């Protein structure tokens, strides 16, 4: 593997908590594809991990609730012909998924009023456009 997969900052996925499973992948290949297990399934027990801070873990469990099975998040990769590249792709996808799920929520929007000048200008332009269109029609058609 290419080393620790950083979630965010100094927090990374511990290699000991990653569970790998390999199977035969569908897709391109020749005779070799029938004998090698190139598809990768990577599992990470999010509910029981000690690698993430508690706040991050709670946030991730809430945001990934639809993807979890008994607190375990699963990522599959079969895009490449090589098991090594599929392992890399699955681990990077898991790290990106966890980084997005543990990100702090965006700051709430403070509602603001539309400035009076902008509103008056909009109404003035609407009135002008109306006058232009009214001037195009014959006088007796109203």
mmCIF file of N, CA and C in Angstrom:
data_model
loop_
_atom_site.group_PDB
_atom_site.id
_atom_site.type_symbol
_atom_site.label_atom_id
_atom_site.label_comp_id
_atom_site.label_asym_id
_atom_site.label_seq_id
_atom_site.Cartn_x
_atom_site.Cartn_y
_atom_site.Cartn_z
ATOM 1 N N UNK A 1 0.844 -1.176 0.000
ATOM 2 C CA UNK A 1 0.000 0.000 0.000
ATOM 3 C C UNK A 1 0.891 1.240 0.000
ATOM 4 N N UNK A 2 0.308 2.369 -0.379
ATOM 5 C CA UNK A 2 1.106 3.586 -0.502
ATOM 6 C C UNK A 2 1.144 4.377 0.791
ATOM 7 N N UNK A 3 0.867 3.759 1.909
ATOM 8 C CA UNK A 3 1.017 4.443 3.184
ATOM 9 C C UNK A 3 -0.304 4.813 3.817
ATOM 10 N N UNK A 4 -0.250 5.661 4.837
ATOM 11 C CA UNK A 4 -1.469 6.026 5.553
ATOM 12 C C UNK A 4 -2.379 6.890 4.682
ATOM 13 N N UNK A 5 -3.673 6.626 4.773
ATOM 14 C CA UNK A 5 -4.657 7.383 4.013
ATOM 15 C C UNK A 5 -5.226 8.453 4.925
ATOM 16 N N UNK A 6 -4.879 9.686 4.638
ATOM 17 C CA UNK A 6 -5.241 10.814 5.490
ATOM 18 C C UNK A 6 -6.699 11.180 5.270
ATOM 19 N N UNK A 7 -7.444 11.241 6.382
ATOM 20 C CA UNK A 7 -8.831 11.683 6.325
ATOM 21 C C UNK A 7 -8.843 13.202 6.297
ATOM 22 N N UNK A 8 -8.288 13.821 7.321
ATOM 23 C CA UNK A 8 -8.164 15.267 7.382
ATOM 24 C C UNK A 8 -7.168 15.621 8.468
ATOM 25 N N UNK A 9 -6.299 16.574 8.181
ATOM 26 C CA UNK A 9 -5.314 16.991 9.174
ATOM 27 C C UNK A 9 -4.347 15.868 9.492
ATOM 28 N N UNK A 10 -4.214 15.543 10.771
ATOM 29 C CA UNK A 10 -3.291 14.484 11.178
ATOM 30 C C UNK A 10 -4.007 13.149 11.386
ATOM 31 N N UNK A 11 -5.301 13.093 11.104
ATOM 32 C CA UNK A 11 -6.080 11.864 11.297
ATOM 33 C C UNK A 11 -6.020 11.027 10.026
ATOM 34 N N UNK A 12 -5.627 9.766 10.177
ATOM 35 C CA UNK A 12 -5.559 8.870 9.028
ATOM 36 C C UNK A 12 -6.226 7.541 9.368
ATOM 37 N N UNK A 13 -6.499 6.757 8.333
ATOM 38 C CA UNK A 13 -7.134 5.453 8.518
ATOM 39 C C UNK A 13 -6.088 4.451 8.995
ATOM 40 N N UNK A 14 -6.303 3.796 10.136
ATOM 41 C CA UNK A 14 -5.341 2.794 10.603
ATOM 42 C C UNK A 14 -5.448 1.520 9.771
ATOM 43 N N UNK A 15 -4.328 1.033 9.335
ATOM 44 C CA UNK A 15 -4.280 -0.178 8.491
ATOM 45 C C UNK A 15 -4.893 -1.380 9.208
ATOM 46 N N UNK A 16 -4.776 -1.441 10.515
ATOM 47 C CA UNK A 16 -5.286 -2.584 11.278
ATOM 48 C C UNK A 16 -6.811 -2.639 11.292
ATOM 49 N N UNK A 17 -7.483 -1.497 11.101
ATOM 50 C CA UNK A 17 -8.945 -1.473 11.152
ATOM 51 C C UNK A 17 -9.593 -1.623 9.784
ATOM 52 N N UNK A 18 -8.779 -1.740 8.727
ATOM 53 C CA UNK A 18 -9.315 -1.926 7.382
ATOM 54 C C UNK A 18 -9.439 -3.415 7.093
ATOM 55 N N UNK A 19 -10.603 -3.829 6.628
ATOM 56 C CA UNK A 19 -10.846 -5.242 6.295
ATOM 57 C C UNK A 19 -11.003 -5.339 4.780
ATOM 58 N N UNK A 20 -10.125 -6.118 4.161
ATOM 59 C CA UNK A 20 -10.117 -6.259 2.702
ATOM 60 C C UNK A 20 -10.762 -7.583 2.305
ATOM 61 N N UNK A 21 -11.490 -7.571 1.190
ATOM 62 C CA UNK A 21 -12.040 -8.793 0.618
ATOM 63 C C UNK A 21 -11.886 -8.703 -0.897
ATOM 64 N N UNK A 22 -11.514 -9.815 -1.516
ATOM 65 C CA UNK A 22 -11.247 -9.797 -2.944
ATOM 66 C C UNK A 22 -12.128 -10.829 -3.636
ATOM 67 N N UNK A 23 -12.566 -10.488 -4.853
ATOM 68 C CA UNK A 23 -13.371 -11.423 -5.631
ATOM 69 C C UNK A 23 -13.095 -11.175 -7.106
ATOM 70 N N UNK A 24 -13.614 -12.047 -7.925
ATOM 71 C CA UNK A 24 -13.407 -11.901 -9.360
ATOM 72 C C UNK A 24 -14.242 -10.744 -9.883
ATOM 73 N N UNK A 25 -13.617 -9.940 -10.677
ATOM 74 C CA UNK A 25 -14.250 -8.731 -11.184
ATOM 75 C C UNK A 25 -14.825 -8.973 -12.562
ATOM 76 N N UNK A 26 -15.987 -8.379 -12.810
ATOM 77 C CA UNK A 26 -16.514 -8.415 -14.166
ATOM 78 C C UNK A 26 -15.844 -7.299 -14.939
ATOM 79 N N UNK A 27 -15.962 -7.323 -16.234
ATOM 80 C CA UNK A 27 -15.382 -6.243 -17.013
ATOM 81 C C UNK A 27 -14.282 -6.727 -17.928
ATOM 82 N N UNK A 28 -13.444 -5.803 -18.398
ATOM 83 C CA UNK A 28 -12.458 -6.147 -19.423
ATOM 84 C C UNK A 28 -11.376 -7.085 -18.913
ATOM 85 N N UNK A 29 -10.807 -7.821 -19.840
ATOM 86 C CA UNK A 29 -9.727 -8.748 -19.512
ATOM 87 C C UNK A 29 -9.783 -9.945 -20.429
ATOM 88 N N UNK A 30 -8.772 -10.759 -20.361
ATOM 89 C CA UNK A 30 -8.732 -11.956 -21.209
ATOM 90 C C UNK A 30 -8.875 -13.189 -20.342
ATOM 91 N N UNK A 31 -8.070 -14.206 -20.642
ATOM 92 C CA UNK A 31 -8.125 -15.437 -19.866
ATOM 93 C C UNK A 31 -7.677 -15.200 -18.427
ATOM 94 N N UNK A 32 -6.810 -14.224 -18.250
ATOM 95 C CA UNK A 32 -6.267 -13.937 -16.925
ATOM 96 C C UNK A 32 -7.366 -13.519 -15.939
ATOM 97 N N UNK A 33 -8.418 -12.839 -16.453
ATOM 98 C CA UNK A 33 -9.455 -12.307 -15.570
ATOM 99 C C UNK A 33 -10.246 -13.421 -14.892
ATOM 100 N N UNK A 34 -10.255 -14.605 -15.472
ATOM 101 C CA UNK A 34 -11.016 -15.712 -14.897
ATOM 102 C C UNK A 34 -10.305 -16.353 -13.712
ATOM 103 N N UNK A 35 -9.048 -16.025 -13.517
ATOM 104 C CA UNK A 35 -8.289 -16.702 -12.464
ATOM 105 C C UNK A 35 -7.829 -15.785 -11.343
ATOM 106 N N UNK A 36 -7.995 -14.479 -11.497
ATOM 107 C CA UNK A 36 -7.491 -13.574 -10.467
ATOM 108 C C UNK A 36 -8.624 -12.819 -9.800
ATOM 109 N N UNK A 37 -8.447 -12.530 -8.534
ATOM 110 C CA UNK A 37 -9.427 -11.780 -7.762
ATOM 111 C C UNK A 37 -9.035 -10.307 -7.775
ATOM 112 N N UNK A 38 -9.568 -9.564 -8.740
ATOM 113 C CA UNK A 38 -9.159 -8.176 -8.884
ATOM 114 C C UNK A 38 -10.136 -7.200 -8.240
ATOM 115 N N UNK A 39 -11.380 -7.578 -8.064
ATOM 116 C CA UNK A 39 -12.332 -6.663 -7.415
ATOM 117 C C UNK A 39 -12.020 -6.579 -5.928
ATOM 118 N N UNK A 40 -12.058 -5.362 -5.395
ATOM 119 C CA UNK A 40 -11.699 -5.122 -4.001
ATOM 120 C C UNK A 40 -12.911 -4.577 -3.260
ATOM 121 N N UNK A 41 -13.148 -5.132 -2.077
ATOM 122 C CA UNK A 41 -14.178 -4.602 -1.185
ATOM 123 C C UNK A 41 -13.476 -4.230 0.118
ATOM 124 N N UNK A 42 -13.589 -2.972 0.492
ATOM 125 C CA UNK A 42 -12.921 -2.463 1.685
ATOM 126 C C UNK A 42 -13.984 -2.107 2.716
ATOM 127 N N UNK A 43 -13.821 -2.646 3.934
ATOM 128 C CA UNK A 43 -14.766 -2.377 5.024
ATOM 129 C C UNK A 43 -14.038 -1.650 6.143
ATOM 130 N N UNK A 44 -14.777 -0.691 6.743
ATOM 131 C CA UNK A 44 -14.225 0.069 7.860
ATOM 132 C C UNK A 44 -15.322 0.213 8.902
ATOM 133 N N UNK A 45 -15.047 -0.272 10.114
ATOM 134 C CA UNK A 45 -16.035 -0.233 11.189
ATOM 135 C C UNK A 45 -16.028 1.158 11.819
ATOM 136 N N UNK A 46 -16.927 1.976 11.330
ATOM 137 C CA UNK A 46 -16.989 3.370 11.769
ATOM 138 C C UNK A 46 -17.508 3.495 13.197
ATOM 139 N N UNK A 47 -18.418 2.621 13.583
ATOM 140 C CA UNK A 47 -19.020 2.711 14.914
ATOM 141 C C UNK A 47 -18.031 2.367 16.027
ATOM 142 N N UNK A 48 -17.072 1.478 15.754
ATOM 143 C CA UNK A 48 -16.164 1.018 16.813
ATOM 144 C C UNK A 48 -14.745 1.562 16.704
ATOM 145 N N UNK A 49 -14.493 2.402 15.724
ATOM 146 C CA UNK A 49 -13.122 2.884 15.521
ATOM 147 C C UNK A 49 -12.684 3.839 16.631
ATOM 148 N N UNK A 50 -11.401 3.808 16.916
ATOM 149 C CA UNK A 50 -10.805 4.733 17.876
ATOM 150 C C UNK A 50 -9.943 5.765 17.158
ATOM 151 N N UNK A 51 -9.854 5.656 15.831
ATOM 152 C CA UNK A 51 -8.981 6.535 15.064
ATOM 153 C C UNK A 51 -9.562 7.938 14.884
ATOM 154 N N UNK A 52 -10.877 8.050 14.907
ATOM 155 C CA UNK A 52 -11.512 9.353 14.695
ATOM 156 C C UNK A 52 -11.914 9.978 16.027
ATOM 157 N N UNK A 53 -11.824 11.289 16.144
ATOM 158 C CA UNK A 53 -12.334 11.952 17.346
ATOM 159 C C UNK A 53 -13.840 11.722 17.483
ATOM 160 N N UNK A 54 -14.339 11.744 18.694
ATOM 161 C CA UNK A 54 -15.750 11.437 18.948
ATOM 162 C C UNK A 54 -16.706 12.342 18.181
ATOM 163 N N UNK A 55 -16.363 13.619 18.096
ATOM 164 C CA UNK A 55 -17.238 14.557 17.380
ATOM 165 C C UNK A 55 -17.313 14.179 15.905
ATOM 166 N N UNK A 56 -16.179 13.862 15.315
ATOM 167 C CA UNK A 56 -16.143 13.466 13.910
ATOM 168 C C UNK A 56 -16.911 12.171 13.689
ATOM 169 N N UNK A 57 -16.709 11.224 14.621
ATOM 170 C CA UNK A 57 -17.368 9.926 14.479
ATOM 171 C C UNK A 57 -18.885 10.082 14.513
ATOM 172 N N UNK A 58 -19.389 10.885 15.456
ATOM 173 C CA UNK A 58 -20.833 11.110 15.564
ATOM 174 C C UNK A 58 -21.367 11.775 14.294
ATOM 175 N N UNK A 59 -20.619 12.756 13.782
ATOM 176 C CA UNK A 59 -21.028 13.458 12.569
ATOM 177 C C UNK A 59 -21.065 12.499 11.374
ATOM 178 N N UNK A 60 -20.045 11.648 11.258
ATOM 179 C CA UNK A 60 -19.966 10.695 10.152
ATOM 180 C C UNK A 60 -21.061 9.637 10.257
ATOM 181 N N UNK A 61 -21.325 9.155 11.467
ATOM 182 C CA UNK A 61 -22.389 8.156 11.642
ATOM 183 C C UNK A 61 -23.744 8.733 11.244
ATOM 184 N N UNK A 62 -23.958 10.005 11.555
ATOM 185 C CA UNK A 62 -25.231 10.638 11.200
ATOM 186 C C UNK A 62 -25.343 10.842 9.689
ATOM 187 N N UNK A 63 -24.266 11.335 9.067
ATOM 188 C CA UNK A 63 -24.313 11.645 7.635
ATOM 189 C C UNK A 63 -24.285 10.412 6.744
ATOM 190 N N UNK A 64 -23.630 9.345 7.205
ATOM 191 C CA UNK A 64 -23.524 8.121 6.391
ATOM 192 C C UNK A 64 -24.521 7.053 6.817
ATOM 193 N N UNK A 65 -25.550 7.423 7.575
ATOM 194 C CA UNK A 65 -26.492 6.442 8.110
ATOM 195 C C UNK A 65 -27.090 5.554 7.019
ATOM 196 N N UNK A 66 -27.363 6.101 5.848
ATOM 197 C CA UNK A 66 -27.945 5.318 4.762
ATOM 198 C C UNK A 66 -26.983 4.332 4.126
ATOM 199 N N UNK A 67 -25.691 4.554 4.284
ATOM 200 C CA UNK A 67 -24.665 3.687 3.689
ATOM 201 C C UNK A 67 -24.139 2.633 4.632
ATOM 202 N N UNK A 68 -24.441 2.752 5.919
ATOM 203 C CA UNK A 68 -23.850 1.863 6.913
ATOM 204 C C UNK A 68 -24.650 0.580 7.081
ATOM 205 N N UNK A 69 -23.939 -0.497 7.360
ATOM 206 C CA UNK A 69 -24.539 -1.770 7.724
ATOM 207 C C UNK A 69 -23.936 -2.154 9.066
ATOM 208 N N UNK A 70 -24.718 -2.066 10.122
ATOM 209 C CA UNK A 70 -24.247 -2.334 11.492
ATOM 210 C C UNK A 70 -23.024 -1.484 11.843
ATOM 211 N N UNK A 71 -23.020 -0.240 11.408
ATOM 212 C CA UNK A 71 -21.923 0.666 11.728
ATOM 213 C C UNK A 71 -20.696 0.495 10.865
ATOM 214 N N UNK A 72 -20.778 -0.319 9.815
ATOM 215 C CA UNK A 72 -19.629 -0.581 8.940
ATOM 216 C C UNK A 72 -19.892 0.061 7.581
ATOM 217 N N UNK A 73 -18.921 0.841 7.119
ATOM 218 C CA UNK A 73 -19.024 1.438 5.789
ATOM 219 C C UNK A 73 -18.208 0.579 4.817
ATOM 220 N N UNK A 74 -18.787 0.341 3.631
ATOM 221 C CA UNK A 74 -18.157 -0.532 2.643
ATOM 222 C C UNK A 74 -17.946 0.231 1.344
ATOM 223 N N UNK A 75 -16.755 0.055 0.756
ATOM 224 C CA UNK A 75 -16.419 0.679 -0.523
ATOM 225 C C UNK A 75 -15.900 -0.414 -1.442
ATOM 226 N N UNK A 76 -16.367 -0.418 -2.701
ATOM 227 C CA UNK A 76 -15.908 -1.414 -3.688
ATOM 228 C C UNK A 76 -15.190 -0.709 -4.818
ATOM 229 N N UNK A 77 -14.257 -1.408 -5.419
ATOM 230 C CA UNK A 77 -13.566 -0.888 -6.591
ATOM 231 C C UNK A 77 -13.243 -2.043 -7.525
ATOM 232 N N UNK A 78 -13.645 -1.891 -8.772
ATOM 233 C CA UNK A 78 -13.288 -2.881 -9.790
ATOM 234 C C UNK A 78 -12.992 -2.178 -11.107
ATOM 235 N N UNK A 79 -12.580 -0.923 -11.038
ATOM 236 C CA UNK A 79 -12.349 -0.131 -12.236
ATOM 237 C C UNK A 79 -11.079 -0.532 -12.975
ATOM 238 N N UNK A 80 -10.108 -1.055 -12.257
ATOM 239 C CA UNK A 80 -8.816 -1.387 -12.868
ATOM 240 C C UNK A 80 -8.656 -2.893 -13.008
ATOM 241 N N UNK A 81 -7.721 -3.293 -13.867
ATOM 242 C CA UNK A 81 -7.469 -4.730 -14.053
ATOM 243 C C UNK A 81 -6.589 -5.294 -12.960
ATOM 244 N N UNK A 82 -5.873 -4.423 -12.280
ATOM 245 C CA UNK A 82 -4.939 -4.887 -11.272
ATOM 246 C C UNK A 82 -5.542 -4.757 -9.875
ATOM 247 N N UNK A 83 -5.330 -5.785 -9.053
ATOM 248 C CA UNK A 83 -5.829 -5.744 -7.679
ATOM 249 C C UNK A 83 -5.152 -4.612 -6.910
ATOM 250 N N UNK A 84 -3.907 -4.367 -7.165
ATOM 251 C CA UNK A 84 -3.168 -3.321 -6.458
ATOM 252 C C UNK A 84 -3.805 -1.952 -6.703
ATOM 253 N N UNK A 85 -4.111 -1.648 -7.965
ATOM 254 C CA UNK A 85 -4.710 -0.349 -8.290
ATOM 255 C C UNK A 85 -6.124 -0.247 -7.735
ATOM 256 N N UNK A 86 -6.849 -1.352 -7.704
ATOM 257 C CA UNK A 86 -8.189 -1.339 -7.110
ATOM 258 C C UNK A 86 -8.116 -1.118 -5.602
ATOM 259 N N UNK A 87 -7.088 -1.677 -4.965
ATOM 260 C CA UNK A 87 -6.906 -1.434 -3.519
ATOM 261 C C UNK A 87 -6.654 0.050 -3.259
ATOM 262 N N UNK A 88 -5.781 0.636 -4.066
ATOM 263 C CA UNK A 88 -5.478 2.059 -3.928
ATOM 264 C C UNK A 88 -6.742 2.901 -4.134
ATOM 265 N N UNK A 89 -7.511 2.580 -5.179
ATOM 266 C CA UNK A 89 -8.711 3.352 -5.493
ATOM 267 C C UNK A 89 -9.748 3.241 -4.372
ATOM 268 N N UNK A 90 -9.923 2.034 -3.836
ATOM 269 C CA UNK A 90 -10.909 1.839 -2.765
ATOM 270 C C UNK A 90 -10.498 2.583 -1.501
ATOM 271 N N UNK A 91 -9.223 2.529 -1.144
ATOM 272 C CA UNK A 91 -8.751 3.209 0.066
ATOM 273 C C UNK A 91 -8.870 4.724 -0.079
ATOM 274 N N UNK A 92 -8.518 5.248 -1.243
ATOM 275 C CA UNK A 92 -8.643 6.691 -1.467
ATOM 276 C C UNK A 92 -10.106 7.122 -1.447
ATOM 277 N N UNK A 93 -10.987 6.309 -2.010
ATOM 278 C CA UNK A 93 -12.416 6.637 -2.011
ATOM 279 C C UNK A 93 -12.974 6.635 -0.593
ATOM 280 N N UNK A 94 -12.534 5.667 0.214
ATOM 281 C CA UNK A 94 -12.989 5.618 1.612
ATOM 282 C C UNK A 94 -12.493 6.840 2.383
ATOM 283 N N UNK A 95 -11.236 7.214 2.188
ATOM 284 C CA UNK A 95 -10.687 8.388 2.878
ATOM 285 C C UNK A 95 -11.433 9.651 2.463
ATOM 286 N N UNK A 96 -11.749 9.784 1.169
ATOM 287 C CA UNK A 96 -12.482 10.958 0.693
ATOM 288 C C UNK A 96 -13.903 10.975 1.251
ATOM 289 N N UNK A 97 -14.529 9.804 1.323
ATOM 290 C CA UNK A 97 -15.885 9.704 1.867
ATOM 291 C C UNK A 97 -15.913 10.113 3.332
ATOM 292 N N UNK A 98 -14.935 9.640 4.097
ATOM 293 C CA UNK A 98 -14.868 9.996 5.511
ATOM 294 C C UNK A 98 -14.510 11.471 5.708
ATOM 295 N N UNK A 99 -13.663 12.011 4.844
ATOM 296 C CA UNK A 99 -13.309 13.434 4.944
ATOM 297 C C UNK A 99 -14.546 14.296 4.717
ATOM 298 N N UNK A 100 -15.356 13.922 3.742
ATOM 299 C CA UNK A 100 -16.576 14.686 3.462
ATOM 300 C C UNK A 100 -17.597 14.528 4.582
ATOM 301 N N UNK A 101 -17.701 13.320 5.135
ATOM 302 C CA UNK A 101 -18.695 13.060 6.182
ATOM 303 C C UNK A 101 -18.313 13.688 7.517
ATOM 304 N N UNK A 102 -17.022 13.896 7.758
ATOM 305 C CA UNK A 102 -16.594 14.457 9.042
ATOM 306 C C UNK A 102 -16.376 15.962 8.981
ATOM 307 N N UNK A 103 -16.559 16.557 7.807
ATOM 308 C CA UNK A 103 -16.346 17.996 7.668
ATOM 309 C C UNK A 103 -17.338 18.761 8.536
ATOM 310 N N UNK A 104 -16.916 19.886 9.092
ATOM 311 C CA UNK A 104 -17.840 20.673 9.909
ATOM 312 C C UNK A 104 -18.979 21.214 9.063
ATOM 313 N N UNK A 105 -20.145 21.391 9.658
ATOM 314 C CA UNK A 105 -21.283 21.895 8.879
ATOM 315 C C UNK A 105 -21.029 23.341 8.438
ATOM 316 N N UNK A 106 -21.605 23.745 7.306
ATOM 317 C CA UNK A 106 -21.391 25.120 6.854
ATOM 318 C C UNK A 106 -22.046 26.113 7.810
ATOM 319 N N UNK A 107 -21.487 27.308 7.855
ATOM 320 C CA UNK A 107 -22.063 28.328 8.720
ATOM 321 C C UNK A 107 -23.451 28.689 8.217
ATOM 322 N N UNK A 108 -24.397 28.890 9.126
ATOM 323 C CA UNK A 108 -25.754 29.223 8.683
ATOM 324 C C UNK A 108 -25.785 30.591 8.003
ATOM 325 N N UNK A 109 -26.637 30.718 7.016
ATOM 326 C CA UNK A 109 -26.760 31.958 6.271
ATOM 327 C C UNK A 109 -27.541 32.968 7.095
ATOM 328 N N UNK A 110 -27.011 34.175 7.152
ATOM 329 C CA UNK A 110 -27.732 35.243 7.833
ATOM 330 C C UNK A 110 -28.640 35.914 6.821
ATOM 331 N N UNK A 111 -29.945 35.877 7.037
ATOM 332 C CA UNK A 111 -30.839 36.494 6.050
ATOM 333 C C UNK A 111 -30.645 38.007 6.010
ATOM 334 N N UNK A 112 -30.631 38.558 4.811
ATOM 335 C CA UNK A 112 -30.464 40.001 4.638
ATOM 336 C C UNK A 112 -31.630 40.542 3.820
ATOM 337 N N UNK A 113 -31.891 41.829 3.956
ATOM 338 C CA UNK A 113 -32.959 42.460 3.188
ATOM 339 C C UNK A 113 -32.402 42.962 1.864
ATOM 340 N N UNK A 114 -33.282 43.042 0.851
ATOM 341 C CA UNK A 114 -32.902 43.618 -0.420
ATOM 342 C C UNK A 114 -32.840 45.129 -0.222
ATOM 343 N N UNK A 115 -31.762 45.774 -0.621
ATOM 344 C CA UNK A 115 -31.677 47.224 -0.454
ATOM 345 C C UNK A 115 -32.788 47.955 -1.214
ATOM 346 N N UNK A 116 -33.261 49.051 -0.654
ATOM 347 C CA UNK A 116 -34.389 49.783 -1.226
ATOM 348 C C UNK A 116 -34.057 50.291 -2.626
ATOM 349 N N UNK A 117 -32.831 50.746 -2.843
ATOM 350 C CA UNK A 117 -32.444 51.282 -4.150
ATOM 351 C C UNK A 117 -32.544 50.245 -5.258
ATOM 352 N N UNK A 118 -32.155 49.012 -4.947
ATOM 353 C CA UNK A 118 -32.213 47.939 -5.951
ATOM 354 C C UNK A 118 -33.664 47.634 -6.294
ATOM 355 N N UNK A 119 -34.518 47.595 -5.287
ATOM 356 C CA UNK A 119 -35.934 47.325 -5.527
ATOM 357 C C UNK A 119 -36.567 48.440 -6.361
ATOM 358 N N UNK A 120 -36.248 49.699 -6.043
ATOM 359 C CA UNK A 120 -36.800 50.827 -6.801
ATOM 360 C C UNK A 120 -36.316 50.804 -8.238
ATOM 361 N N UNK A 121 -35.037 50.481 -8.454
ATOM 362 C CA UNK A 121 -34.502 50.412 -9.814
ATOM 363 C C UNK A 121 -35.207 49.320 -10.621
ATOM 364 N N UNK A 122 -35.438 48.171 -9.996
ATOM 365 C CA UNK A 122 -36.140 47.069 -10.682
ATOM 366 C C UNK A 122 -37.538 47.511 -11.098
ATOM 367 N N UNK A 123 -38.279 48.177 -10.203
ATOM 368 C CA UNK A 123 -39.636 48.622 -10.524
ATOM 369 C C UNK A 123 -39.616 49.694 -11.621
ATOM 370 N N UNK A 124 -38.617 50.589 -11.582
ATOM 371 C CA UNK A 124 -38.500 51.637 -12.602
ATOM 372 C C UNK A 124 -38.244 51.013 -13.975
ATOM 373 N N UNK A 125 -37.352 49.987 -14.027
ATOM 374 C CA UNK A 125 -37.059 49.323 -15.305
ATOM 375 C C UNK A 125 -38.265 48.546 -15.820
ATOM 376 N N UNK A 126 -39.035 47.948 -14.911
ATOM 377 C CA UNK A 126 -40.256 47.244 -15.336
ATOM 378 C C UNK A 126 -41.264 48.220 -15.950
ATOM 379 N N UNK A 127 -41.414 49.384 -15.334
ATOM 380 C CA UNK A 127 -42.355 50.390 -15.825
ATOM 381 C C UNK A 127 -41.907 50.901 -17.189
ATOM 382 N N UNK A 128 -40.593 51.084 -17.356
ATOM 383 C CA UNK A 128 -40.058 51.567 -18.620
ATOM 384 C C UNK A 128 -40.277 50.537 -19.721
ATOM 385 N N UNK A 129 -40.066 49.287 -19.395
ATOM 386 C CA UNK A 129 -40.267 48.200 -20.370
ATOM 387 C C UNK A 129 -41.740 48.120 -20.761
ATOM 388 N N UNK A 130 -42.617 48.301 -19.802
ATOM 389 C CA UNK A 130 -44.060 48.285 -20.066
ATOM 390 C C UNK A 130 -44.441 49.417 -21.018
ATOM 391 N N UNK A 131 -43.880 50.604 -20.791
ATOM 392 C CA UNK A 131 -44.168 51.751 -21.657
ATOM 393 C C UNK A 131 -43.669 51.480 -23.079
ATOM 394 N N UNK A 132 -42.487 50.865 -23.199
ATOM 395 C CA UNK A 132 -41.936 50.546 -24.515
ATOM 396 C C UNK A 132 -42.864 49.600 -25.262
ATOM 397 N N UNK A 133 -43.342 48.568 -24.592
ATOM 398 C CA UNK A 133 -44.209 47.589 -25.248
ATOM 399 C C UNK A 133 -45.573 48.209 -25.580
ATOM 400 N N UNK A 134 -46.085 49.051 -24.692
ATOM 401 C CA UNK A 134 -47.369 49.689 -24.932
ATOM 402 C C UNK A 134 -47.279 50.622 -26.141
ATOM 403 N N UNK A 135 -46.120 51.243 -26.325
ATOM 404 C CA UNK A 135 -45.919 52.135 -27.467
ATOM 405 C C UNK A 135 -45.868 51.410 -28.793
ATOM 406 N N UNK A 136 -45.606 50.113 -28.794
ATOM 407 C CA UNK A 136 -45.538 49.340 -30.031
ATOM 408 C C UNK A 136 -46.910 48.982 -30.585
ATOM 409 N N UNK A 137 -47.916 48.887 -29.725
ATOM 410 C CA UNK A 137 -49.228 48.434 -30.188
ATOM 411 C C UNK A 137 -50.010 49.599 -30.796
ATOM 412 N N UNK A 138 -50.903 49.282 -31.747
ATOM 413 C CA UNK A 138 -51.750 50.342 -32.309
ATOM 414 C C UNK A 138 -52.615 50.959 -31.209
ATOM 415 N N UNK A 139 -52.963 52.202 -31.348
ATOM 416 C CA UNK A 139 -53.635 52.932 -30.286
ATOM 417 C C UNK A 139 -55.045 52.415 -29.975
ATOM 418 N N UNK A 140 -55.772 51.908 -30.964
ATOM 419 C CA UNK A 140 -57.150 51.490 -30.726
ATOM 420 C C UNK A 140 -57.310 50.073 -30.223
ATOM 421 N N UNK A 141 -56.258 49.355 -29.932
ATOM 422 C CA UNK A 141 -56.343 47.930 -29.589
ATOM 423 C C UNK A 141 -56.422 47.660 -28.094
ATOM 424 N N UNK A 142 -56.516 48.620 -27.283
ATOM 425 C CA UNK A 142 -56.466 48.410 -25.849
ATOM 426 C C UNK A 142 -57.724 47.906 -25.278
#
